[in-house]
Each structure stands twice: as C-alpha cells, then as structure tokens.
PDB file of C-alpha atoms and ligand atoms in Angstrom:
ATOM      1  CA  MET A   1       5.353  27.399 -76.220  1.00 87.00           C
ATOM      2  CA  PRO A   2       7.366  30.771 -75.342  1.00 93.00           C
ATOM      3  CA  LEU A   3       8.267  31.211 -71.924  1.00 95.00           C
ATOM      4  CA  LEU A   4       8.090  34.697 -70.307  1.00 97.00           C
ATOM      5  CA  ARG A   5      11.561  35.588 -69.152  1.00 97.00           C
ATOM      6  CA  GLN A   6      12.509  37.696 -65.914  1.00 98.00           C
ATOM      7  CA  ILE A   7      14.059  40.904 -66.852  1.00 98.00           C
ATOM      8  CA  ALA A   8      17.304  41.759 -65.377  1.00 98.00           C
ATOM      9  CA  GLN A   9      17.149  45.186 -63.392  1.00 98.00           C
ATOM     10  CA  LEU A  10      19.556  47.992 -63.342  1.00 98.00           C
ATOM     11  CA  GLY A  11      22.529  47.080 -61.134  1.00 98.00           C
ATOM     12  CA  HIS A  12      22.822  43.358 -62.352  1.00 98.00           C
ATOM     13  CA  PRO A  13      26.181  42.634 -63.639  1.00 98.00           C
ATOM     14  CA  VAL A  14      24.943  40.996 -66.947  1.00 98.00           C
ATOM     15  CA  LEU A  15      23.725  44.151 -68.146  1.00 98.00           C
ATOM     16  CA  ARG A  16      27.242  45.792 -67.796  1.00 98.00           C
ATOM     17  CA  THR A  17      29.000  42.547 -69.868  1.00 97.00           C
ATOM     18  CA  PRO A  18      29.665  43.060 -73.440  1.00 97.00           C
ATOM     19  CA  SER A  19      27.748  40.354 -75.593  1.00 98.00           C
ATOM     20  CA  SER A  20      29.154  37.400 -77.261  1.00 98.00           C
ATOM     21  CA  HIS A  21      28.626  36.836 -80.944  1.00 97.00           C
ATOM     22  CA  VAL A  22      25.856  34.316 -82.100  1.00 97.00           C
ATOM     23  CA  THR A  23      26.834  31.261 -84.246  1.00 95.00           C
ATOM     24  CA  ILE A  24      24.801  31.090 -87.546  1.00 92.00           C
ATOM     25  CA  PRO A  25      22.586  29.338 -88.432  1.00 90.00           C
ATOM     26  CA  VAL A  26      21.358  30.122 -84.938  1.00 94.00           C
ATOM     27  CA  PRO A  27      21.002  26.940 -82.924  1.00 95.00           C
ATOM     28  CA  ASP A  28      17.496  25.719 -81.353  1.00 95.00           C
ATOM     29  CA  ARG A  29      18.398  26.842 -78.004  1.00 96.00           C
ATOM     30  CA  ILE A  30      18.825  30.935 -79.256  1.00 97.00           C
ATOM     31  CA  ARG A  31      15.869  30.459 -81.469  1.00 96.00           C
ATOM     32  CA  GLU A  32      13.606  29.628 -78.226  1.00 97.00           C
ATOM     33  CA  LEU A  33      15.263  32.434 -76.539  1.00 98.00           C
ATOM     34  CA  ALA A  34      14.582  34.823 -79.470  1.00 98.00           C
ATOM     35  CA  ASP A  35      10.936  33.683 -79.068  1.00 97.00           C
ATOM     36  CA  ASP A  36      10.898  33.827 -75.390  1.00 98.00           C
ATOM     37  CA  MET A  37      12.106  37.667 -75.379  1.00 98.00           C
ATOM     38  CA  LEU A  38       9.261  38.129 -78.244  1.00 97.00           C
ATOM     39  CA  ALA A  39       6.703  36.843 -75.762  1.00 96.00           C
ATOM     40  CA  THR A  40       8.139  38.948 -72.909  1.00 96.00           C
ATOM     41  CA  LEU A  41       8.485  42.119 -74.838  1.00 94.00           C
ATOM     42  CA  ARG A  42       4.628  41.624 -75.822  1.00 91.00           C
ATOM     43  CA  GLU A  43       3.896  41.024 -72.067  1.00 92.00           C
ATOM     44  CA  ALA A  44       5.779  44.155 -71.192  1.00 90.00           C
ATOM     45  CA  ALA A  45       4.434  46.307 -73.926  1.00 87.00           C
ATOM     46  CA  GLY A  46       7.802  47.429 -74.974  1.00 90.00           C
ATOM     47  CA  VAL A  47       9.013  48.163 -78.101  1.00 94.00           C
ATOM     48  CA  GLY A  48      12.754  46.623 -77.896  1.00 96.00           C
ATOM     49  CA  ILE A  49      14.440  44.177 -75.938  1.00 98.00           C
ATOM     50  CA  ALA A  50      18.076  43.074 -75.876  1.00 98.00           C
ATOM     51  CA  ALA A  51      19.426  39.473 -74.902  1.00 98.00           C
ATOM     52  CA  PRO A  52      21.277  40.876 -71.794  1.00 98.00           C
ATOM     53  CA  GLN A  53      18.014  41.865 -70.544  1.00 98.00           C
ATOM     54  CA  VAL A  54      16.754  38.444 -69.962  1.00 98.00           C
ATOM     55  CA  TYR A  55      20.408  37.588 -68.369  1.00 98.00           C
ATOM     56  CA  GLU A  56      21.909  35.991 -71.665  1.00 98.00           C
ATOM     57  CA  PRO A  57      24.768  38.317 -72.923  1.00 98.00           C
ATOM     58  CA  LEU A  58      24.639  37.489 -76.667  1.00 98.00           C
ATOM     59  CA  SER A  59      24.759  39.534 -79.236  1.00 98.00           C
ATOM     60  CA  LEU A  60      20.678  39.615 -80.087  1.00 98.00           C
ATOM     61  CA  PHE A  61      17.740  41.990 -79.879  1.00 98.00           C
ATOM     62  CA  ILE A  62      14.193  42.884 -80.962  1.00 98.00           C
ATOM     63  CA  VAL A  63      13.010  45.935 -82.520  1.00 97.00           C
ATOM     64  CA  ALA A  64       9.495  45.953 -82.412  1.00 96.00           C
ATOM     65  CA  SER A  65       8.122  49.729 -83.055  1.00 93.00           C
ATOM     66  CA  ARG A  66       4.211  50.587 -82.586  1.00 89.00           C
ATOM     67  CA  PRO A  67       2.669  54.003 -82.794  1.00 84.00           C
ATOM     68  CA  ASN A  68       2.661  55.278 -78.988  1.00 77.00           C
ATOM     69  CA  PRO A  69       1.133  58.473 -77.178  1.00 71.00           C
ATOM     70  CA  ARG A  70       4.908  60.118 -77.488  1.00 67.00           C
ATOM     71  CA  TYR A  71       5.414  58.902 -81.342  1.00 73.00           C
ATOM     72  CA  PRO A  72       2.020  58.824 -82.937  1.00 73.00           C
ATOM     73  CA  ASP A  73       3.809  58.364 -86.466  1.00 75.00           C
ATOM     74  CA  ALA A  74       5.837  55.169 -85.120  1.00 81.00           C
ATOM     75  CA  PRO A  75       5.722  52.699 -87.630  1.00 88.00           C
ATOM     76  CA  LEU A  76       3.725  49.500 -86.932  1.00 92.00           C
ATOM     77  CA  MET A  77       6.402  46.828 -87.790  1.00 91.00           C
ATOM     78  CA  GLU A  78       6.842  43.300 -87.818  1.00 93.00           C
ATOM     79  CA  PRO A  79       9.103  42.695 -84.789  1.00 95.00           C
ATOM     80  CA  GLU A  80      12.899  42.756 -86.427  1.00 96.00           C
ATOM     81  CA  VAL A  81      14.842  39.868 -84.789  1.00 97.00           C
ATOM     82  CA  VAL A  82      18.586  41.025 -85.037  1.00 98.00           C
ATOM     83  CA  PHE A  83      21.543  38.905 -84.693  1.00 98.00           C
ATOM     84  CA  ASN A  84      25.215  40.221 -84.203  1.00 98.00           C
ATOM     85  CA  PRO A  85      24.579  43.660 -85.458  1.00 98.00           C
ATOM     86  CA  ASP A  86      26.985  46.648 -86.431  1.00 98.00           C
ATOM     87  CA  ILE A  87      26.021  50.094 -87.002  1.00 98.00           C
ATOM     88  CA  ILE A  88      28.000  51.164 -90.169  1.00 98.00           C
ATOM     89  CA  GLU A  89      26.910  54.857 -90.327  1.00 98.00           C
ATOM     90  CA  ARG A  90      25.547  57.406 -88.226  1.00 98.00           C
ATOM     91  CA  SER A  91      24.191  60.898 -89.305  1.00 98.00           C
ATOM     92  CA  ASP A  92      25.696  63.860 -87.628  1.00 98.00           C
ATOM     93  CA  GLU A  93      22.294  65.376 -86.659  1.00 96.00           C
ATOM     94  CA  LEU A  94      21.862  64.078 -83.232  1.00 97.00           C
ATOM     95  CA  VAL A  95      17.859  64.325 -81.797  1.00 97.00           C
ATOM     96  CA  LYS A  96      17.170  64.119 -78.230  1.00 97.00           C
ATOM     97  CA  ASP A  97      13.799  62.416 -77.153  1.00 95.00           C
ATOM     98  CA  TRP A  98      12.333  60.468 -74.259  1.00 94.00           C
ATOM     99  CA  GLU A  99      13.300  56.870 -73.695  1.00 95.00           C
ATOM    100  CA  GLY A 100      12.534  54.157 -71.346  1.00 95.00           C
ATOM    101  CA  CYS A 101      13.859  50.913 -70.470  1.00 97.00           C
ATOM    102  CA  LEU A 102      12.470  47.831 -69.118  1.00 96.00           C
ATOM    103  CA  SER A 103      15.638  47.202 -66.819  1.00 98.00           C
ATOM    104  CA  ILE A 104      15.174  50.656 -65.427  1.00 97.00           C
ATOM    105  CA  PRO A 105      11.248  50.916 -64.458  1.00 95.00           C
ATOM    106  CA  GLY A 106       9.794  54.100 -63.179  1.00 95.00           C
ATOM    107  CA  ILE A 107      12.249  56.608 -64.820  1.00 95.00           C
ATOM    108  CA  ARG A 108      12.584  58.236 -68.221  1.00 95.00           C
ATOM    109  CA  GLY A 109      15.243  60.205 -69.633  1.00 97.00           C
ATOM    110  CA  GLN A 110      15.760  62.760 -73.058  1.00 97.00           C
ATOM    111  CA  VAL A 111      18.442  60.889 -74.852  1.00 98.00           C
ATOM    112  CA  PRO A 112      20.522  62.130 -77.694  1.00 98.00           C
ATOM    113  CA  ARG A 113      20.501  59.663 -80.533  1.00 98.00           C
ATOM    114  CA  HIS A 114      21.458  59.729 -84.230  1.00 98.00           C
ATOM    115  CA  GLN A 115      18.452  60.846 -86.383  1.00 98.00           C
ATOM    116  CA  ARG A 116      19.853  58.169 -89.039  1.00 98.00           C
ATOM    117  CA  ILE A 117      21.293  55.107 -89.097  1.00 98.00           C
ATOM    118  CA  ARG A 118      22.705  52.284 -91.434  1.00 98.00           C
ATOM    119  CA  ALA A 119      22.840  48.941 -89.633  1.00 98.00           C
ATOM    120  CA  ARG A 120      24.255  45.561 -90.789  1.00 98.00           C
ATOM    121  CA  TYR A 121      22.950  42.549 -89.216  1.00 98.00           C
ATOM    122  CA  GLN A 122      22.137  38.992 -89.546  1.00 97.00           C
ATOM    123  CA  THR A 123      18.986  36.803 -89.555  1.00 95.00           C
ATOM    124  CA  ALA A 124      18.253  33.997 -87.652  1.00 91.00           C
ATOM    125  CA  ASP A 125      18.694  31.797 -91.005  1.00 89.00           C
ATOM    126  CA  GLY A 126      22.353  33.823 -91.793  1.00 90.00           C
ATOM    127  CA  LEU A 127      20.883  35.881 -94.126  1.00 95.00           C
ATOM    128  CA  VAL A 128      23.186  39.409 -94.065  1.00 97.00           C
ATOM    129  CA  VAL A 129      20.889  42.566 -93.963  1.00 97.00           C
ATOM    130  CA  GLU A 130      21.507  46.261 -94.587  1.00 98.00           C
ATOM    131  CA  ARG A 131      19.186  48.676 -93.754  1.00 97.00           C
ATOM    132  CA  GLU A 132      18.743  52.345 -92.911  1.00 97.00           C
ATOM    133  CA  PHE A 133      16.520  53.506 -90.005  1.00 96.00           C
ATOM    134  CA  ALA A 134      15.665  56.898 -89.328  1.00 96.00           C
ATOM    135  CA  GLY A 135      13.330  58.738 -86.253  1.00 94.00           C
ATOM    136  CA  PHE A 136      11.906  56.509 -83.459  1.00 94.00           C
ATOM    137  CA  VAL A 137      12.859  53.134 -85.056  1.00 96.00           C
ATOM    138  CA  ALA A 138      16.528  54.199 -85.456  1.00 97.00           C
ATOM    139  CA  ARG A 139      16.564  55.486 -81.833  1.00 97.00           C
ATOM    140  CA  ILE A 140      15.383  51.725 -80.940  1.00 97.00           C
ATOM    141  CA  PHE A 141      18.031  50.128 -82.610  1.00 98.00           C
ATOM    142  CA  GLN A 142      20.560  52.412 -81.182  1.00 98.00           C
ATOM    143  CA  HIS A 143      19.291  51.832 -77.545  1.00 98.00           C
ATOM    144  CA  GLU A 144      19.149  48.310 -78.065  1.00 98.00           C
ATOM    145  CA  PHE A 145      22.399  47.984 -79.597  1.00 98.00           C
ATOM    146  CA  ASP A 146      24.103  49.856 -76.569  1.00 98.00           C
ATOM    147  CA  HIS A 147      22.621  47.021 -74.241  1.00 98.00           C
ATOM    148  CA  LEU A 148      24.792  44.713 -76.326  1.00 98.00           C
ATOM    149  CA  GLU A 149      27.877  46.509 -75.172  1.00 98.00           C
ATOM    150  CA  GLY A 150      27.025  46.916 -71.739  1.00 98.00           C
ATOM    151  CA  LEU A 151      25.549  50.308 -71.887  1.00 98.00           C
ATOM    152  CA  MET A 152      22.622  51.795 -70.258  1.00 98.00           C
ATOM    153  CA  PHE A 153      20.472  54.872 -71.801  1.00 98.00           C
ATOM    154  CA  LEU A 154      21.580  56.810 -68.500  1.00 98.00           C
ATOM    155  CA  ASP A 155      25.150  56.819 -69.800  1.00 98.00           C
ATOM    156  CA  ARG A 156      24.086  58.647 -73.044  1.00 98.00           C
ATOM    157  CA  LEU A 157      22.294  61.524 -70.832  1.00 98.00           C
ATOM    158  CA  GLU A 158      23.878  64.820 -71.200  1.00 98.00           C
ATOM    159  CA  SER A 159      22.393  65.852 -67.610  1.00 97.00           C
ATOM    160  CA  THR A 160      20.832  64.184 -64.708  1.00 97.00           C
ATOM    161  CA  ARG A 161      18.343  67.085 -65.022  1.00 97.00           C
ATOM    162  CA  ASP A 162      16.946  65.186 -68.240  1.00 98.00           C
ATOM    163  CA  ILE A 163      15.776  62.270 -65.940  1.00 98.00           C
ATOM    164  CA  ILE A 164      12.150  62.476 -64.798  1.00 97.00           C
ATOM    165  CA  THR A 165      10.099  59.929 -63.112  1.00 97.00           C
ATOM    166  CA  GLU A 166       7.245  57.699 -64.888  1.00 93.00           C
ATOM    167  CA  LYS A 167       4.784  59.627 -63.186  1.00 94.00           C
ATOM    168  CA  GLU A 168       5.794  63.105 -64.677  1.00 95.00           C
ATOM    169  CA  TYR A 169       6.457  61.578 -67.900  1.00 93.00           C
ATOM    170  CA  GLN A 170       2.741  60.210 -68.270  1.00 90.00           C
ATOM    171  CA  LYS A 171       1.765  64.031 -67.585  1.00 92.00           C
ATOM    172  CA  LEU A 172       3.876  65.370 -70.074  1.00 90.00           C
ATOM    173  CA  VAL A 173       2.496  62.837 -72.905  1.00 85.00           C
ATOM    174  CA  ALA A 174      -0.888  63.387 -71.660  1.00 83.00           C
ATOM    175  CA  ARG A 175      -0.842  67.051 -72.704  1.00 73.00           C
TER     176      ARG A 175
HETATM  177 NI1  LIG B 201      16.812  49.259 -72.412  1.00 69.95          NI
END
C-alpha cells in the first residue's frame, strides 16, 4: 500500500539540494517511493511532484496533467514517472503563465517557460524515452525539472509583482 508522504515546504534545505542520479533498473525502495509520490500527488490534487519535495533528493518526478480551470484544454494523461531527465532542446519562445507549487502553499506566480521542449529520460525499467512536450505539460516538466536542480518557481520570476495570493488567484480563474 502506498503511503502519503509529508511535503517539504519552502525553507527546508532538501528543496535546495541538487538531486542524485537513480540507478536503473530502479531498486524496490525507489519504486515504492514513486508509488508514494503518486498517492501524495493525488491526495494534494496536484499536476506534478518531484522527489526532493518528499525529502528524497533523487532524480525522479511525476508529470500528471489534467484539465483545470486555468488550463481547460490541458491533456488528461496517465501520470508519467520520469527518471534521470535531461532537457535537450528548448524553443526560443517563452510563455508566461501561472504556477503554484505544493511546497509553496498560498501563493501563485506568473512564470516564463519555454513553449516547447524536447526531453530525454528513463522509465523505471530502464527504457530511454525521448519526447517532445508543449504548452501546459512542457510547463509542468520544466517546473519539476527545476526541483531536481534545487530551483523553485520563485527563482524564475521576472518581478516580485508577478506573485499573488491563492485567494486572488482563485478570483482570477473564476472570471
Ligand atoms: Ni513545485
């Protein structure tokens, strides 16, 4: 049975620790970690979670896009469990849009991200995947990838004026 994990909050040093490579094929302990992360993500109704957010500085995250008020056209996808990722291409085009983070409750920020990326990563069984992502899914991928490098979305803001509270954000998306 997967366990719900505690989510590290902004200020905890694990969120600023660069992640270590995961050995492939993935050991049982790490498979259990991935299952726990998936359960924790569902419980929190998030669209992505990275291992450092559950106090494990390992190169692993989950991308799980689904339609939401801000991105009604976001694809509903099977959660993708990503090991040892690399972003190998980034479009020149940057798009600024709202993000939140389970480790920074109560605020949202408008973050510039590349509109399209090409990524290479491994599956739990050691398959190497090369895949292109665009729009909202590319945004999630870049956000989670940053967590593996000890970066938070706050580090990507152009201005502190691009931060708003969750309450104000909810008013915005309800319009
Ligand atoms: Ni986050």
